[in-house]
XYZ file of C-alpha atoms in Angstrom:
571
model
C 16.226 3.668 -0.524
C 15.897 -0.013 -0.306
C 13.396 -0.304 -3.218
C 15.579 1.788 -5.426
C 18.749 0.675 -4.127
C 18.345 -3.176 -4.070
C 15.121 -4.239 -5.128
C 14.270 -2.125 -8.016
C 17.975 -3.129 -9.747
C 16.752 -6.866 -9.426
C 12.904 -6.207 -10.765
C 15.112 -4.522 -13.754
C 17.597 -7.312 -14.528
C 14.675 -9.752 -14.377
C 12.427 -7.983 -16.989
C 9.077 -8.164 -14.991
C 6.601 -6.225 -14.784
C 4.331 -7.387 -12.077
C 5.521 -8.598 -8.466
C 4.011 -12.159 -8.629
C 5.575 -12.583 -12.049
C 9.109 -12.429 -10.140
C 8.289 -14.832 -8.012
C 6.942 -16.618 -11.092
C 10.254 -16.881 -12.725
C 12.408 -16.587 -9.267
C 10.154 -20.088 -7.583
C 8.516 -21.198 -11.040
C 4.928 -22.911 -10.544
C 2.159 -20.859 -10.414
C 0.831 -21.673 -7.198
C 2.834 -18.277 -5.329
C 2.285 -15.992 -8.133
C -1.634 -16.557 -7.696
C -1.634 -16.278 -4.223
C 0.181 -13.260 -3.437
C -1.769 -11.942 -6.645
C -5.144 -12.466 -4.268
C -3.314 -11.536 -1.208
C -2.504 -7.820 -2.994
C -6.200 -7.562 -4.051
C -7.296 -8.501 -0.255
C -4.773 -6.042 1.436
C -6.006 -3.225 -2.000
C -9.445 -4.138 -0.531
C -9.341 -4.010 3.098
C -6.610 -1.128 3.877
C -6.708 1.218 0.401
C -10.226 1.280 -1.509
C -12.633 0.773 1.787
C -10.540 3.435 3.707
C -9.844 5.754 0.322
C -13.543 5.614 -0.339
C -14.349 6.167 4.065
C -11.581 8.890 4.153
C -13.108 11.189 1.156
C -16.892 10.423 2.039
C -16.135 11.568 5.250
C -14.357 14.656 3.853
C -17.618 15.028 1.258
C -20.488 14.376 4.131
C -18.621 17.603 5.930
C -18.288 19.711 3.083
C -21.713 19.518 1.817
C -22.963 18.914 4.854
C -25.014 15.240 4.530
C -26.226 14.208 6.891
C -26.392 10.205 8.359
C -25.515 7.330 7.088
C -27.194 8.040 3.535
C -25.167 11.005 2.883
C -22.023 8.779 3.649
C -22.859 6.411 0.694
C -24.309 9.276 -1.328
C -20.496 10.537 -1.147
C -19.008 7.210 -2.116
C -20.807 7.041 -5.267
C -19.575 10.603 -5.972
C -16.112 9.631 -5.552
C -16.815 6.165 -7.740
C -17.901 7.631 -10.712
C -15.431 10.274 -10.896
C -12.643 7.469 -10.331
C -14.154 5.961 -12.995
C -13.653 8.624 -15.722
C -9.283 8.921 -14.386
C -9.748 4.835 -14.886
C -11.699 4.210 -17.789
C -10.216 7.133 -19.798
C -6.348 7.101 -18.466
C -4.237 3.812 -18.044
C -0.759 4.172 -16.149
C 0.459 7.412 -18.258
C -3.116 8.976 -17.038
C -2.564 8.282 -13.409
C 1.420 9.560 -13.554
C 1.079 12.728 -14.934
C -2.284 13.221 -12.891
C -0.165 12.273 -9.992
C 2.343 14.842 -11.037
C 0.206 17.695 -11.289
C -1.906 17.209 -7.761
C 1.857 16.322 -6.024
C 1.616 20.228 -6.485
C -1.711 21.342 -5.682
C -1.502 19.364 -2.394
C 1.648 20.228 -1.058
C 0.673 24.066 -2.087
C -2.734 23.657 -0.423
C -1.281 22.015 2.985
C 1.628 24.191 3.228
C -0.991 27.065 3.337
C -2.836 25.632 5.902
C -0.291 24.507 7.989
C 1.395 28.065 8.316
C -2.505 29.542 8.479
C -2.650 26.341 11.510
C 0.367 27.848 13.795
C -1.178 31.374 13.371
C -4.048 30.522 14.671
C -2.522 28.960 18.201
C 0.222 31.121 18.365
C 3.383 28.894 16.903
C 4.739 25.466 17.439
C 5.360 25.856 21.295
C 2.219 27.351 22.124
C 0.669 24.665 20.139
C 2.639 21.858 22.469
C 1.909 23.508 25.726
C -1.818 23.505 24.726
C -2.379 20.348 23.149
C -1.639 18.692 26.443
C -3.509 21.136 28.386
C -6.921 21.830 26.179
C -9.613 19.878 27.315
C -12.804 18.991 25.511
C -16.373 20.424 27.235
C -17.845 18.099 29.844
C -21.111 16.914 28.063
C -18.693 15.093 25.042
C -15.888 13.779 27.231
C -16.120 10.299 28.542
C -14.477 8.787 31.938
C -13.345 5.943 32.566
C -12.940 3.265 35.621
C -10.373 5.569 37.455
C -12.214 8.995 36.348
C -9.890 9.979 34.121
C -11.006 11.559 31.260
C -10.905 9.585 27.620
C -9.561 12.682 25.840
C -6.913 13.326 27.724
C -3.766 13.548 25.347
C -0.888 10.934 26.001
C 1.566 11.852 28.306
C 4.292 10.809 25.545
C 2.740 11.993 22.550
C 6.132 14.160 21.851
C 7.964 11.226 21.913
C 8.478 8.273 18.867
C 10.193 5.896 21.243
C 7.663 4.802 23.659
C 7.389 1.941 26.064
C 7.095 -1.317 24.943
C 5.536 -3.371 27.691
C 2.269 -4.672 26.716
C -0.439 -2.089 27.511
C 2.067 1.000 28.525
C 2.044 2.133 25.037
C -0.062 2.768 21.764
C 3.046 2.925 19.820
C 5.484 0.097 21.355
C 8.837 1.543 20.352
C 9.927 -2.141 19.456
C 6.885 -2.501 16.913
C 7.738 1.166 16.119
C 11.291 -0.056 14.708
C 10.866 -3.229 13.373
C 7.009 -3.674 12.619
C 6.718 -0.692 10.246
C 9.850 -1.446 9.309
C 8.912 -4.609 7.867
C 5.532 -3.263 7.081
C 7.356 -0.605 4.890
C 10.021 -3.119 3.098
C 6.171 -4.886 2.004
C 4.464 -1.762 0.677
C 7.687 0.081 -0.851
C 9.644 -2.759 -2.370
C 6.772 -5.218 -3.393
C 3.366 -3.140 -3.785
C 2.563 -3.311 -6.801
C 0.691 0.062 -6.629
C 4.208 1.820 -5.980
C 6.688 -0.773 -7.975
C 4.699 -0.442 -11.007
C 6.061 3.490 -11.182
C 9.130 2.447 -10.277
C 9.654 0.546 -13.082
C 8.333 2.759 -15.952
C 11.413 5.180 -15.248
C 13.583 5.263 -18.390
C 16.884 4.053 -16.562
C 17.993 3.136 -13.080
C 19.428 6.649 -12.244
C 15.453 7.606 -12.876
C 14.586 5.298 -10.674
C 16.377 6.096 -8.176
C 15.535 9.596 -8.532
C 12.224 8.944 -8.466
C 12.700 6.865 -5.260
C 14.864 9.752 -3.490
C 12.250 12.520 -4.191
C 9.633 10.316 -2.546
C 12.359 10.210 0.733
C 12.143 13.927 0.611
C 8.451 14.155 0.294
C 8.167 11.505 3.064
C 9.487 14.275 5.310
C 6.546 16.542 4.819
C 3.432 14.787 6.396
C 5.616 16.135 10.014
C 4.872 19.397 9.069
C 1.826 19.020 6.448
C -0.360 16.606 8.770
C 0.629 16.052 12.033
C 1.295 19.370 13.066
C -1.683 20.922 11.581
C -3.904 17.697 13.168
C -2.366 18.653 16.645
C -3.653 22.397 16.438
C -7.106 20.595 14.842
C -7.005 18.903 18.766
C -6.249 22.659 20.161
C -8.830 24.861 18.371
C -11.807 22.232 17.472
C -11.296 20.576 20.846
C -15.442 19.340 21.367
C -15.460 17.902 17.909
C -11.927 16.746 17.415
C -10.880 15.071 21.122
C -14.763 14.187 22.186
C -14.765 10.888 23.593
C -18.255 10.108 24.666
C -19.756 7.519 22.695
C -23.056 9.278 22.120
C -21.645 12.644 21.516
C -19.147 11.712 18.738
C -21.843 9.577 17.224
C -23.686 12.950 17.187
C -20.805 14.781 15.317
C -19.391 11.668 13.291
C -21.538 8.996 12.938
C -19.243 6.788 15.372
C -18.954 6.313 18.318
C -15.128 5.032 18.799
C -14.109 9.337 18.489
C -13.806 11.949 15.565
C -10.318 12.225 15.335
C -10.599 11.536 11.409
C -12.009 14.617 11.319
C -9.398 16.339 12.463
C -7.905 17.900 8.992
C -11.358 18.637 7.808
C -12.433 20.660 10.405
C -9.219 22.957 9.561
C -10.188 23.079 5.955
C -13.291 24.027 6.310
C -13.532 26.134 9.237
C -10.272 27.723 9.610
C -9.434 28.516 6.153
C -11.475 31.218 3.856
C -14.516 30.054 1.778
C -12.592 30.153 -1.554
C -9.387 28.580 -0.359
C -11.321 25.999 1.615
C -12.720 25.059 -1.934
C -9.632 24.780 -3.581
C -8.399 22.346 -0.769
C -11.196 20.205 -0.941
C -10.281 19.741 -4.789
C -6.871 19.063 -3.864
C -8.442 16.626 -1.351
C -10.448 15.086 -3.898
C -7.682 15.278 -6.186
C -5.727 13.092 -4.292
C -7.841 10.461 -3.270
C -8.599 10.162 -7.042
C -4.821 9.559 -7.761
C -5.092 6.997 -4.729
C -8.077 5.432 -6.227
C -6.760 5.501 -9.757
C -3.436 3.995 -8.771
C -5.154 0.909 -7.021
C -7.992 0.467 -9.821
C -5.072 0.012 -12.285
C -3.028 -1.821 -10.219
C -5.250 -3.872 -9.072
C -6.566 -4.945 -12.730
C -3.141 -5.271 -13.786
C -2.287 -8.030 -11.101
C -6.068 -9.779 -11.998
C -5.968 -10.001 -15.553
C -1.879 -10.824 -15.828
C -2.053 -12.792 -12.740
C -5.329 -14.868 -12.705
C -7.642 -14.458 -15.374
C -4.971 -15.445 -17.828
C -4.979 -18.443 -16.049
C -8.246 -19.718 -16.654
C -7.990 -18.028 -20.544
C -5.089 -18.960 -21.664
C -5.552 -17.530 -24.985
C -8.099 -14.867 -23.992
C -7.425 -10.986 -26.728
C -5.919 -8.166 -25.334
C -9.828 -6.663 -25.633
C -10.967 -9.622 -23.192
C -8.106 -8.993 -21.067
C -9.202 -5.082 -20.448
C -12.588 -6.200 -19.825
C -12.204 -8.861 -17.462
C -10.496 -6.147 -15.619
C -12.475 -3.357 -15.733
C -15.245 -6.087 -14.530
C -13.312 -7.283 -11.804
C -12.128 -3.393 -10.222
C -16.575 -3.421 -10.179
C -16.453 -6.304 -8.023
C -13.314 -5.402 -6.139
C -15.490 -1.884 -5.519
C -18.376 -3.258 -4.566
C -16.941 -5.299 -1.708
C -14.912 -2.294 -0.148
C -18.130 -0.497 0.351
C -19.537 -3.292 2.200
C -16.752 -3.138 4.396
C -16.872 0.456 5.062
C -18.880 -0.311 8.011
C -16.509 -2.425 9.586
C -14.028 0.860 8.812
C -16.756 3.028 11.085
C -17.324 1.197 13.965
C -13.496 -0.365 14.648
C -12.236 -0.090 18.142
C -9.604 2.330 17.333
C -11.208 6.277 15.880
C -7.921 6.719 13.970
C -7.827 5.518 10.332
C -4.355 5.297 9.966
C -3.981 2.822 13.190
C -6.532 0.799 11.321
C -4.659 0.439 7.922
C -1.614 -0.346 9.686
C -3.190 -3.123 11.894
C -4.840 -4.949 8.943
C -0.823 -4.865 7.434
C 0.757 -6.467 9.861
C -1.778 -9.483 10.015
C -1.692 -9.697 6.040
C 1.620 -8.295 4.620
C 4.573 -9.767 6.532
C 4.628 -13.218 5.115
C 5.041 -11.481 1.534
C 7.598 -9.309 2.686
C 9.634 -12.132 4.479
C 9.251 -14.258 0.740
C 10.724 -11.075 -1.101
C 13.668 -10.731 1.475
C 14.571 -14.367 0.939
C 13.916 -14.305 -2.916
C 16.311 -11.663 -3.379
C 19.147 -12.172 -0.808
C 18.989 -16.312 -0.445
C 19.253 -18.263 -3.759
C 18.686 -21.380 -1.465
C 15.423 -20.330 -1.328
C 13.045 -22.627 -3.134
C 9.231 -23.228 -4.078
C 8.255 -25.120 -1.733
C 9.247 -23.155 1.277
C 8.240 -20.060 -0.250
C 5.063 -21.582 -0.667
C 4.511 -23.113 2.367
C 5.971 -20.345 4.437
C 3.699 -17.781 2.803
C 0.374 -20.341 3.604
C 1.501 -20.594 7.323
C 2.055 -16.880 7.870
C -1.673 -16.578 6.150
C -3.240 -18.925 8.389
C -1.691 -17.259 11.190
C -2.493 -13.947 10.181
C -5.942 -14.521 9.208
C -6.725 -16.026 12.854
C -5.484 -12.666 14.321
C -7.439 -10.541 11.743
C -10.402 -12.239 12.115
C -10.425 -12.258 16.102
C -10.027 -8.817 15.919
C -13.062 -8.000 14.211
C -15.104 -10.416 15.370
C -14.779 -9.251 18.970
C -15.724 -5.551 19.719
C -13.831 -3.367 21.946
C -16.032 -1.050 24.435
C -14.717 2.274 23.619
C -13.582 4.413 26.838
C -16.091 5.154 29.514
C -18.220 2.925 27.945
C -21.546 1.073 29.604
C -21.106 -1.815 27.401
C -20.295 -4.793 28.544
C -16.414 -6.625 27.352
C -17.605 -10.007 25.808
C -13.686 -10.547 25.164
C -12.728 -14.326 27.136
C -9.764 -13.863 28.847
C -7.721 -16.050 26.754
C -8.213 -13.692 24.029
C -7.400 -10.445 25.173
C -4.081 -12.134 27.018
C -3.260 -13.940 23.253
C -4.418 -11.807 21.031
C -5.119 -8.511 21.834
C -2.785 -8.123 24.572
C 0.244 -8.190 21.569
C 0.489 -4.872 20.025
C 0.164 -5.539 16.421
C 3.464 -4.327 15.453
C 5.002 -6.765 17.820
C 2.658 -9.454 15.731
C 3.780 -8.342 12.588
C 6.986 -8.775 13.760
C 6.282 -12.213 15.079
C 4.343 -13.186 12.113
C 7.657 -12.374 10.129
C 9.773 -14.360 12.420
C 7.425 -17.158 11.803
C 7.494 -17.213 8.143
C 10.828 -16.430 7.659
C 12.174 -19.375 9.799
C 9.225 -21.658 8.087
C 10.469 -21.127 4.451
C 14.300 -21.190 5.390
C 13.803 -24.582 7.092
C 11.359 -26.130 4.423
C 13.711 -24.912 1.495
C 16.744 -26.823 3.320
C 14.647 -29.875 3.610
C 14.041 -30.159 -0.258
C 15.549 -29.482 -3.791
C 17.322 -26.705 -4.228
C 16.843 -24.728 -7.673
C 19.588 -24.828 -9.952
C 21.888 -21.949 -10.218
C 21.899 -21.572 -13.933
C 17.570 -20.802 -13.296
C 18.429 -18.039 -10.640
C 20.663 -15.421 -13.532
C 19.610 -12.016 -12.625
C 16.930 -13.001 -10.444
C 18.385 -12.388 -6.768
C 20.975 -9.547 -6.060
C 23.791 -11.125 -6.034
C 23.233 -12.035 -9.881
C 21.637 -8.956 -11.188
C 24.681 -8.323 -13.400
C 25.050 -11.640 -14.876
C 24.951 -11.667 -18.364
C 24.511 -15.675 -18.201
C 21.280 -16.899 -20.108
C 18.580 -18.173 -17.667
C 17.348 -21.750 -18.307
C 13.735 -21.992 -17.383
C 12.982 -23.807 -14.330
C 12.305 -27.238 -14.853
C 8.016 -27.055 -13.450
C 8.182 -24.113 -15.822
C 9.040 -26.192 -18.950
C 6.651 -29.222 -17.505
C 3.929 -26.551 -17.359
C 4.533 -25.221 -20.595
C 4.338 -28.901 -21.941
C 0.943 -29.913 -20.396
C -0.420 -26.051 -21.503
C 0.899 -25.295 -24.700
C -0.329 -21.259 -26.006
C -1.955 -21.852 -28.829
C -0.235 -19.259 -31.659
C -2.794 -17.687 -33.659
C -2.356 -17.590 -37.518
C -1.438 -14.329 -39.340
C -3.871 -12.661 -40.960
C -2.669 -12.931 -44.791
C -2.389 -9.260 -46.463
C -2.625 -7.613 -43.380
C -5.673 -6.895 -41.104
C -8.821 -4.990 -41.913
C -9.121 -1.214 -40.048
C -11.077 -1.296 -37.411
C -14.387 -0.046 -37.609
C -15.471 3.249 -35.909
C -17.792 1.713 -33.443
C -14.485 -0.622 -32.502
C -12.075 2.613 -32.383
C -14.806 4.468 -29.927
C -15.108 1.122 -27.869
C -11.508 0.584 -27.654
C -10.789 4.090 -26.608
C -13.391 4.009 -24.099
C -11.167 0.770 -22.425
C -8.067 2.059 -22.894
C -7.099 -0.274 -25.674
C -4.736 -0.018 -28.266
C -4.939 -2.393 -31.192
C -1.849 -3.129 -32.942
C -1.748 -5.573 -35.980
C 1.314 -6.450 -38.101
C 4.840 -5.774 -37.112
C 3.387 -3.432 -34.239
C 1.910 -6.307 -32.734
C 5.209 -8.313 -32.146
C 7.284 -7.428 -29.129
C 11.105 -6.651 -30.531
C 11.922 -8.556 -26.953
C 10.522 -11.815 -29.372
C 13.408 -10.970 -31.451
C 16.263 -11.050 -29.573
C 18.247 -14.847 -28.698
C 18.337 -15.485 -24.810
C 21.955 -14.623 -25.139
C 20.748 -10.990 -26.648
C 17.967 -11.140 -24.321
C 20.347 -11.908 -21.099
C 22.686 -8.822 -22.117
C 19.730 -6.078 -22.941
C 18.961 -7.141 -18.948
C 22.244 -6.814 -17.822
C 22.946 -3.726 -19.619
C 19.703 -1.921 -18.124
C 21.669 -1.397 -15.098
C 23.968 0.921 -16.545
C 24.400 4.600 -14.842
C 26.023 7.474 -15.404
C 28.563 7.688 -13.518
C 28.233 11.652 -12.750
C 24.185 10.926 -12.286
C 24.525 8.074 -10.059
C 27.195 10.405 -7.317
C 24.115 12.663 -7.699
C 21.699 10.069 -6.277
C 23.879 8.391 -3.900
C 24.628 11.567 -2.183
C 21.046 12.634 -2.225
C 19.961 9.440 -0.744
C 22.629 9.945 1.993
C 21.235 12.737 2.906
C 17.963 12.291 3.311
C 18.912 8.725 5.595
C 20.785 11.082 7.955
C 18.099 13.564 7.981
C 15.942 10.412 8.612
C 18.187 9.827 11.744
C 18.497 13.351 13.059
C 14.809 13.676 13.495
C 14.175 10.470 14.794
C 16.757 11.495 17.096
C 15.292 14.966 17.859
C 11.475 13.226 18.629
C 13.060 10.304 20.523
């Protein structure tokens, strides 16, 4: 509701298209817009394509049954290539209406399984009563220094508001509120991998639309996931819940515990042979449309972003390819990290992704807060602000992988000094996320106070408070120095119009995903328009219809107080 609701109205006004280029025309410089440019690839790196690529080899190494290490990577390759033909083929369109069309398959497929998963232990309270009670076989359960079994299910697993001293609790209910809180305001209102939909609706009520179906599909993984992952834990209870490092290295390949393996082992042992195939498309299916997203995201933010930097003047053509290059690279190191992914301290994937987020994605969320809602704020604090929270958050995200954590019942011995589980991994890392926020936020509101503020004619339809005005933004002043000392060369028009392409050049182009337009289709009608035209097309893009936008306002109501009513019910 927030990205919809606030953020995606501003984005609008503004006329962007990518995240950093807001803060490119909110801060001017370029300095920001590069850095949280590599910050998205880093966070696309470390918490989507490594664990997209883990998550589906993991899925594939079941299914076909390969075996070791080798059949992990033999997996990853399968998923690469066909990534490759969505990427290479589609664009944004592609991965929308691909999107679209597997929304349905997998919410078909899990809905199936999760009604086939209550069968199976009897209905949702036999399912609680033995999820706390069903015990894993001796031989694959672990004990440790009070003889307590590793497996043994939390005694508050019902429960989303958990303890939050230090060490009581997995899930502080503190970091529960306000870490994935502002974990959330990071990935929904400035991921680029979710904005960039966002903003190809045709109109705000779209957007909003878009943003309030999302809400209601948010609802589902209860019901689609969880539920089903609990009865996983009841009826696989040796492979799911083992805790012995040696036995789960046996059935997984790691020894921290197979609870990733949770929703496979439904799919492919509790389902029937022809429905367990379809899932495992609509598996694949989905971690393509993951993949896809991120590949074209990701290229979008390097070539825009960075590459343009260093070539100025570089062709649409060399644009696509530098790309297209760069998603290789970008590839290339997630599968290196993919055994970092394996042997991490904690056996759930999810835990992971959101641990890497709150060392890397506060400080961007605390600069998009301030962008929007304080015009005070200014480059340098912005800039500044974000570099603190990264050296911060980069100390905590590399102690945390340097150091390994025995699992449970382990024989290993805790190399951890003292210092460092007391500093570091003593704070949940929701409550550093949230800390990390606090840091930042203070950091750029004091440092933008200390210098120049930017002038209010620069900041028309950049923040929320001006997304209406139909005021025509002057450029920032380092934005017209810039422009000065790097001029864009114009290149000349071809006289009589350009030559056809040749065939070779049409097959090539269509292979990238390039469309070459010469002539009048070449210029933007945006080129057209006076900045007072311009500042009035942005204004009026806000427009609703008045009987559409009741519709969405009432719909969003109504799934927040859902929202409330089941965090209520769980509490």
């Amino acid at each position: 509701m927030i990205l919809g609701w606030v953020f995606v109205p501003v984005y609008t006004a503004a006329g962007v298209y990518t995240m950093p280029e807001y803060l490119r025309l909110r801060f001017g410089g370029q300095r920001i817009r590069v850095y949280l440019s590599v910050l998205a690839i880093l966070l696309y790196i470390f918490t989507k394509v490594s664990a997209d690529l883990y998550a589906g080899a993991l899925f594939l190494t079941r299914a076909m049954q390969w075996e070791g290490e080798l059949g992990l990577y033999v997996a990853i390759i399968v998923l690469l290539l066909i990534a490759a033909v969505f990427t290479i083929f589609g664009g944004l369109t592609a991965v929308i209406w691909t999107d679209a069309v597997q929304t349905v398959l997998m919410i078909a497929g899990s809905l199936v399984l999760c009604i086939m998963s209550f069968i199976a232990v009897g209905g949702y309270d036999e399912l609680i009563t033995q999820y706390f009670e069903k015990m894993p076989s001796p031989n694959v359960t672990a004990y440790d220094s009070a003889n307590q079994s590793c497996s043994a299910p939390r005694a508050d697993a019902m429960h989303m508001f958990r303890a939050a001293e230090a060490g009581k609790s997995d899930l502080p209910w503190t970091g529960m509120t306000f870490g994935l809180t502002i974990s959330a305001i990071w990935y929904w209102c400035s991921d680029q991998v979710i904005v960039q939909r966002t903003l190809a609706s045709k109109n705000m009520v779209h957007a909003k639309g878009g943003v309030v179906l999302a809400a209601a599909l948010k609802f589902l993984p209860l019901f689609l996931l969880i539920f089903p992952g609990m009865a996983a834990r009841v009826l696989y209870t040796d492979t799911v819940a083992c805790s012995d490092p040696a036995a789960c290295k046996r059935f997984c390949n790691s020894e921290s515990g197979c609870s990733n393996l949770a929703y496979i082992e439904l799919v492919l042992n509790l389902l029937p042979k022809g429905v367990a195939g379809l899932m495992l498309a609509v598996m694949l299916a989905a971690l393509m449309s993951s993949l896809t997203s991120i590949f074209n995201s990701a290229s979008t933010l390097f070539t825009i972003d960075i590459y343009t930097r260093v070539r100025r003047n570089a062709s649409e053509m060399e644009q696509v390819i530098a790309g297209r290059v760069f998603v290789v690279f970008m590839v290339a190191v997630s599968i290196v990290w993919i055994p970092i992914i394996n042997s991490s301290s904690s056996s759930q994937l999810f835990v992971y992704i959101q641990s890497i987020t709150s060392y890397l994605a506060p400080p961007i969320c605390a600069i998009y807060l301030l962008a929007v809602f304080w015009p005070r704020t200014n480059e340098q604090g912005a800039f500044w602000g974000i570099m603190i929270g990264l050296v911060v958050g980069m100390i905590r995200f590399c102690v945390e992988f340097s150091y390994t954590v025995p699992p449970c019942g382990s024989d290993e011995e805790d190399l951890r000094p003292d210092w460092i589980k007391a500093v570091i991994f003593d704070v949940h890392f929701l409550h550093f996320g949230c800390i990390l926020f606090l840091i930042v936020l203070i950091s750029v509101i004091v440092i933008s106070l200390l210098t120049e503020p930017i002038p209010e004619e620069c900041l028309h339809r950049l923040t929320f408070w001006s997304r209406h005005s139909t005021e025509p933004r002057k450029p920032l002043p380092s934005t017209l120095l810039e422009m000065e000392k790097n001029p864009i060369r114009e290149e000349p028009a071809a006289a009589g119009g350009a030559e056809p392409p040749s065939r070779a050049r049409r097959l090539f182009n269509q292979l990238c995903g390039v469309e070459e337009r010469t002539g009048e289709a070449a210029v933007n009608p945006r080129d057209r328009l006076t900045e007072e035209q311009r500042a009035e097309e942005d204004a009026a893009s806000l427009y609703e219809d008045p009987k559409q936008r009741v519709i969405v306002n009432v719909s969003a109501i109504v799934s927040m107080v859902v929202a409330i009513g089941m965090y209520v019910y769980y509490r």
